[in-house]
Coordinates of C-alpha atoms in Angstrom, one line a residue:
M1 CA -41.7 -92.8 24.5
S2 CA -39.2 -94.6 26.8
T3 CA -37.2 -92.5 29.2
L4 CA -34.0 -93.5 27.4
A5 CA -35.4 -92.6 24.0
A6 CA -36.6 -89.2 25.2
N7 CA -33.0 -88.5 26.4
A8 CA -31.3 -89.5 23.2
P9 CA -29.3 -86.5 22.0
G10 CA -29.4 -87.5 18.3
A11 CA -33.2 -87.6 18.3
A12 CA -34.1 -84.7 20.6
G13 CA -34.8 -81.5 18.9
S14 CA -34.1 -82.9 15.4
G15 CA -37.6 -83.6 14.2
L16 CA -36.9 -87.3 14.9
A17 CA -37.8 -87.4 18.6
D18 CA -40.6 -89.9 18.1
V19 CA -38.6 -92.3 16.0
A20 CA -37.6 -94.4 19.0
A21 CA -40.9 -94.1 20.8
S22 CA -41.4 -97.8 20.3
E23 CA -39.9 -100.9 18.6
A24 CA -42.4 -100.5 15.8
S25 CA -41.7 -96.9 15.1
L26 CA -37.9 -97.4 15.1
R27 CA -38.2 -100.4 12.8
R28 CA -40.5 -98.4 10.5
F29 CA -38.0 -95.6 10.3
L30 CA -34.9 -97.8 9.8
H31 CA -36.5 -100.0 7.2
G32 CA -37.9 -96.9 5.5
L33 CA -34.4 -95.6 4.7
P34 CA -33.4 -95.8 1.0
G35 CA -32.0 -99.2 0.0
V36 CA -28.3 -99.3 -0.8
D37 CA -27.3 -99.6 -4.5
Q38 CA -24.6 -102.2 -4.0
V39 CA -23.2 -101.9 -7.5
G40 CA -23.2 -98.1 -7.4
L41 CA -21.6 -97.9 -3.9
E42 CA -18.8 -100.3 -4.8
A43 CA -18.2 -98.6 -8.1
R44 CA -18.0 -95.2 -6.5
A45 CA -15.6 -96.4 -3.8
A46 CA -13.4 -98.1 -6.4
T47 CA -13.3 -94.9 -8.5
L48 CA -12.4 -92.7 -5.6
G49 CA -9.6 -95.2 -4.8
T50 CA -7.9 -94.5 -8.1
R51 CA -7.4 -90.8 -7.5
S52 CA -3.8 -89.8 -7.4
I53 CA -2.3 -87.3 -4.9
K54 CA 0.7 -85.3 -6.0
T55 CA 3.9 -84.7 -4.0
T56 CA 2.9 -81.5 -2.2
A57 CA -0.6 -82.6 -1.4
K58 CA 0.8 -86.1 -0.4
A59 CA 3.0 -84.5 2.2
Y60 CA 0.1 -82.7 3.7
A61 CA -2.1 -85.8 3.5
I62 CA 0.5 -87.9 5.3
D63 CA 0.7 -85.5 8.2
L64 CA -3.0 -85.2 8.3
A65 CA -3.4 -89.0 8.4
I66 CA -0.8 -89.3 11.2
S67 CA -2.8 -86.7 13.2
M68 CA -6.0 -88.8 12.7
I69 CA -4.6 -92.1 14.1
D70 CA -6.0 -93.8 17.2
L71 CA -2.8 -95.7 17.9
T72 CA -4.0 -98.9 19.3
T73 CA -3.0 -101.9 21.4
L74 CA -5.7 -104.3 22.4
E75 CA -4.1 -107.5 23.3
G76 CA -4.4 -109.8 26.2
A77 CA -0.7 -109.6 26.7
D78 CA -0.7 -105.8 27.0
T79 CA 1.6 -104.6 29.8
V80 CA 2.1 -101.2 31.5
G81 CA 5.5 -101.0 29.8
K82 CA 4.0 -101.6 26.3
V83 CA 1.3 -99.0 26.9
R84 CA 3.8 -96.4 28.1
A85 CA 6.0 -97.2 25.0
L86 CA 3.0 -96.7 22.7
C87 CA 2.2 -93.4 24.4
T88 CA 5.8 -92.3 23.9
K89 CA 5.5 -93.2 20.2
G90 CA 2.2 -91.3 19.9
R91 CA 3.8 -88.2 21.5
N92 CA 6.9 -88.3 19.3
P93 CA 6.3 -90.6 16.3
D94 CA 9.6 -89.9 14.6
P95 CA 12.4 -89.2 17.0
S96 CA 14.6 -88.0 14.1
D97 CA 12.1 -85.4 13.0
P98 CA 10.3 -83.4 15.7
S99 CA 8.1 -81.8 13.1
A100 CA 6.2 -85.1 12.7
P101 CA 2.7 -84.5 14.1
R102 CA 1.4 -86.4 17.1
V103 CA -1.4 -89.0 16.8
A104 CA -4.9 -88.2 17.8
A105 CA -5.4 -90.8 20.5
I106 CA -4.0 -93.8 22.2
C107 CA -6.6 -96.6 22.4
V108 CA -6.3 -99.2 25.2
Y109 CA -8.4 -101.6 27.3
P110 CA -10.1 -99.9 30.3
D111 CA -7.6 -101.3 32.9
M112 CA -4.8 -99.4 31.0
V113 CA -6.5 -96.0 30.9
A114 CA -4.8 -94.6 34.0
T115 CA -1.4 -95.7 32.7
A116 CA -2.0 -94.0 29.3
K117 CA -3.4 -90.9 30.9
A118 CA -0.3 -90.5 33.1
A119 CA 2.0 -91.1 30.2
L120 CA 0.2 -88.5 28.0
R121 CA 0.0 -85.8 30.6
G122 CA 0.7 -82.3 29.2
T123 CA -0.3 -83.3 25.7
D124 CA -3.6 -82.9 23.8
I125 CA -3.5 -86.6 22.8
Q126 CA -6.7 -88.3 23.8
V127 CA -7.0 -91.5 25.7
A128 CA -9.6 -93.8 24.1
S129 CA -10.8 -96.9 25.8
V130 CA -12.8 -99.9 24.4
A131 CA -15.5 -100.8 26.9
T132 CA -18.8 -102.7 27.0
A133 CA -17.2 -106.1 26.9
F134 CA -15.1 -105.5 23.8
P135 CA -14.8 -107.1 21.3
A136 CA -17.8 -109.4 21.5
G137 CA -20.1 -107.3 23.6
R138 CA -21.5 -110.4 25.3
A139 CA -22.2 -109.1 28.8
A140 CA -25.1 -107.8 30.8
L141 CA -25.9 -104.1 30.5
P142 CA -24.9 -103.3 34.1
V143 CA -21.4 -104.9 33.4
K144 CA -21.0 -102.8 30.3
L145 CA -22.0 -99.6 32.1
A146 CA -19.6 -100.3 35.0
D147 CA -16.9 -101.0 32.4
T148 CA -17.6 -97.6 30.8
A149 CA -17.9 -95.7 34.1
D150 CA -14.6 -97.1 35.4
A151 CA -12.8 -96.1 32.2
V152 CA -14.2 -92.6 32.4
A153 CA -13.4 -92.3 36.1
D154 CA -9.8 -93.2 35.3
G155 CA -9.6 -90.4 32.8
A156 CA -10.7 -91.8 29.4
D157 CA -11.5 -89.0 27.0
E158 CA -13.3 -91.3 24.5
I159 CA -15.2 -94.6 24.8
D160 CA -15.4 -97.0 22.0
M161 CA -18.4 -99.3 22.6
V162 CA -19.5 -102.3 20.6
I163 CA -23.2 -102.8 19.7
D164 CA -25.0 -106.1 20.4
R165 CA -24.9 -107.5 16.9
G166 CA -27.1 -110.4 18.0
A167 CA -29.8 -108.0 19.1
F168 CA -29.4 -105.9 15.9
L169 CA -29.6 -108.9 13.5
S170 CA -32.6 -110.2 15.4
G171 CA -34.4 -107.0 14.7
R172 CA -34.4 -105.8 18.4
Y173 CA -33.4 -102.3 17.3
L174 CA -34.8 -100.6 20.4
D175 CA -32.7 -102.7 22.7
V176 CA -29.6 -101.6 20.8
F177 CA -30.7 -98.0 20.8
N178 CA -31.4 -98.0 24.5
E179 CA -28.1 -99.6 25.2
I180 CA -26.2 -96.9 23.3
V181 CA -28.2 -94.2 25.2
A182 CA -27.3 -95.8 28.5
V183 CA -23.6 -96.0 27.7
K184 CA -23.7 -92.4 26.5
E185 CA -25.1 -91.5 30.0
A186 CA -22.3 -93.6 31.6
C187 CA -19.8 -91.4 29.7
R188 CA -20.9 -88.4 31.8
R189 CA -18.5 -87.0 34.3
P190 CA -19.4 -85.5 37.7
D191 CA -18.6 -82.0 36.3
G192 CA -21.3 -82.4 33.6
T193 CA -18.9 -83.0 30.7
S194 CA -18.8 -86.3 28.9
A195 CA -16.3 -88.6 27.3
H196 CA -17.0 -88.8 23.5
L197 CA -18.7 -92.0 22.5
K198 CA -17.7 -94.0 19.4
V199 CA -20.1 -96.8 18.5
I200 CA -18.6 -99.8 16.8
F201 CA -20.8 -101.8 14.4
E202 CA -18.5 -104.7 13.5
T203 CA -19.7 -104.2 9.9
G204 CA -18.1 -107.5 8.8
E205 CA -20.9 -109.2 10.9
L206 CA -23.8 -107.1 9.7
Q207 CA -24.3 -109.1 6.5
T208 CA -25.7 -106.3 4.2
Y209 CA -25.0 -102.7 3.3
D210 CA -28.6 -101.9 4.2
N211 CA -27.9 -103.1 7.7
V212 CA -24.8 -100.8 7.9
R213 CA -27.0 -97.9 6.9
R214 CA -29.6 -98.8 9.5
A215 CA -26.9 -99.2 12.2
S216 CA -25.4 -95.9 11.3
W217 CA -28.7 -94.0 11.7
L218 CA -29.7 -95.9 14.8
A219 CA -26.4 -95.1 16.5
M220 CA -26.6 -91.4 15.5
L221 CA -30.1 -91.1 16.7
A222 CA -29.0 -92.6 20.1
G223 CA -26.3 -89.9 20.5
A224 CA -23.1 -91.4 19.1
D225 CA -20.3 -88.8 18.7
F226 CA -18.6 -91.2 16.2
I227 CA -19.6 -94.2 14.2
K228 CA -16.9 -96.8 13.8
T229 CA -16.7 -99.8 11.4
S230 CA -15.0 -102.5 13.3
T231 CA -13.1 -103.9 16.3
G232 CA -10.2 -105.2 14.2
K233 CA -10.8 -108.6 15.7
V234 CA -12.8 -110.3 13.0
A235 CA -11.9 -111.5 9.4
V236 CA -13.5 -108.5 7.6
N237 CA -12.9 -105.1 9.1
A238 CA -13.0 -101.6 7.4
T239 CA -13.6 -101.6 3.7
P240 CA -13.8 -98.6 1.3
P241 CA -17.5 -99.3 0.3
V242 CA -18.7 -99.7 3.9
T243 CA -16.8 -96.5 5.0
L244 CA -18.2 -94.6 2.1
L245 CA -21.7 -95.7 3.1
M246 CA -21.1 -94.5 6.6
L247 CA -19.7 -91.1 5.4
E248 CA -22.9 -90.7 3.3
A249 CA -24.9 -91.5 6.4
V250 CA -23.3 -88.8 8.6
R251 CA -23.7 -86.3 5.7
D252 CA -27.4 -87.0 5.4
F253 CA -27.8 -87.0 9.2
R254 CA -26.3 -83.6 9.5
A255 CA -28.5 -82.3 6.6
Q256 CA -31.6 -83.5 8.5
T257 CA -30.7 -82.8 12.1
G258 CA -27.9 -80.2 12.1
I259 CA -25.8 -82.6 14.2
Q260 CA -22.3 -83.5 13.0
V261 CA -21.0 -87.0 13.8
G262 CA -17.5 -88.4 13.2
V263 CA -16.5 -91.6 11.4
K264 CA -13.7 -94.0 12.3
P265 CA -12.7 -96.9 9.9
A266 CA -10.7 -99.5 11.9
G267 CA -8.9 -102.7 11.2
G268 CA -7.0 -103.6 8.0
I269 CA -5.8 -100.1 7.1
K270 CA -2.0 -100.7 7.0
T271 CA -0.4 -98.6 4.3
T272 CA -0.1 -95.0 3.3
K273 CA -1.9 -95.8 0.0
D274 CA -4.8 -97.2 2.0
A275 CA -5.0 -94.0 4.2
M276 CA -4.9 -91.8 1.1
K277 CA -7.9 -93.6 -0.4
Y278 CA -9.9 -92.9 2.8
L279 CA -8.9 -89.3 2.9
V280 CA -10.0 -88.8 -0.7
M281 CA -13.4 -90.4 0.2
V282 CA -13.8 -88.0 3.1
N283 CA -12.9 -85.0 1.0
E284 CA -15.1 -86.0 -2.0
T285 CA -18.1 -87.0 0.2
L286 CA -18.0 -84.6 3.1
G287 CA -15.5 -81.9 2.3
D288 CA -13.3 -79.9 4.7
D289 CA -15.7 -80.0 7.6
W290 CA -14.7 -83.6 8.4
L291 CA -11.0 -83.4 7.4
T292 CA -9.8 -83.0 11.0
P293 CA -9.0 -85.4 13.8
H294 CA -12.0 -84.1 15.6
W295 CA -14.3 -85.7 13.0
F296 CA -12.3 -88.5 11.3
R297 CA -10.0 -91.1 12.7
F298 CA -8.1 -94.2 11.7
G299 CA -8.2 -97.1 14.1
A300 CA -4.7 -98.6 13.5
S301 CA -1.6 -100.1 15.0
S302 CA 0.7 -100.7 12.0
L303 CA -0.4 -97.8 9.7
L304 CA 1.7 -95.2 11.6
N305 CA 5.0 -96.9 10.6
D306 CA 4.2 -96.9 6.9
L307 CA 3.2 -93.3 7.0
L308 CA 6.4 -92.4 8.8
M309 CA 8.5 -94.3 6.2
Q310 CA 6.7 -92.5 3.3
R311 CA 7.2 -89.2 5.1
Q312 CA 10.9 -89.8 5.5
K313 CA 11.1 -90.7 1.8
L314 CA 9.4 -87.4 0.8
T315 CA 11.8 -85.5 3.1
T316 CA 15.1 -87.2 2.2
G317 CA 14.4 -88.8 -1.1
R318 CA 15.3 -92.2 0.3
Y319 CA 13.1 -95.0 1.5
S320 CA 14.4 -95.9 4.9
G321 CA 12.6 -99.2 5.5
P322 CA 11.0 -100.5 8.7
D323 CA 14.2 -100.7 10.7
Y324 CA 14.2 -96.9 10.9
V325 CA 11.0 -96.5 12.7
T326 CA 10.2 -97.6 16.3
V327 CA 8.6 -101.0 16.8
D328 CA 5.1 -100.9 18.3

């Protein structure tokens, strides 16, 4: 077994320690996972999407969804001022109503981590940083590890890494596995604690549901704390069927290993109605154990505004419109 594979937290002590002993054993395991029933998966996701949430439950669900948001700015034109403004919004999403919950995290590029960390001082809002040559992931491993280590040194609480989709689609599963293990190690701080690692698959590029299931198990075996659908930078991002498949994967992984892993759909989730569908899926598939910001997140930039408008409508009986929430 390779040194990296031996150190993989998801495999060690789980009865799966030999899975990544070689390319052949890892391939055998991943291709031995049950095939995905496409029709059944899509039908189940569609059915869950029709569930209605009544007024009292909706108010609770809106606040829960707000508390699960990774409020994100990942643009080449990001400035210190924009990041500080986003942090202010994350701390106090609705200035007219201090009872509105804070978001879970602010997600920024590595060079903006120190700015976000300073702006969020005194809160429990996490600073998440995309690293490993986000969004394409096309860089040498030492560059990716340096990117990660720099973000952690600047105070990042969470690292969102992207897998090498080219390696995965070429069947070089052990390369992808070892890279995740190496990035996980780069998340370690001098005091022995670690930033949480979210592993992004870019599911819109993985071509098949079977590949999404394989990527989910591969990442969890390698030690991912979260598995994440997308970067938000391609045409197809989070979808209900893909997210449902990933929810089922973390459920089955915990049943087999005892290790709980979080899930983060990202990209394209823009409305309260969208968010409700995902929360129903989590509740129906995983139950209360995952219905917390510690285990489920939304990667979003515009979702928060719609949740706030719907929240105001439930509180006042009037739909305020976008002019009554702060601009991202």
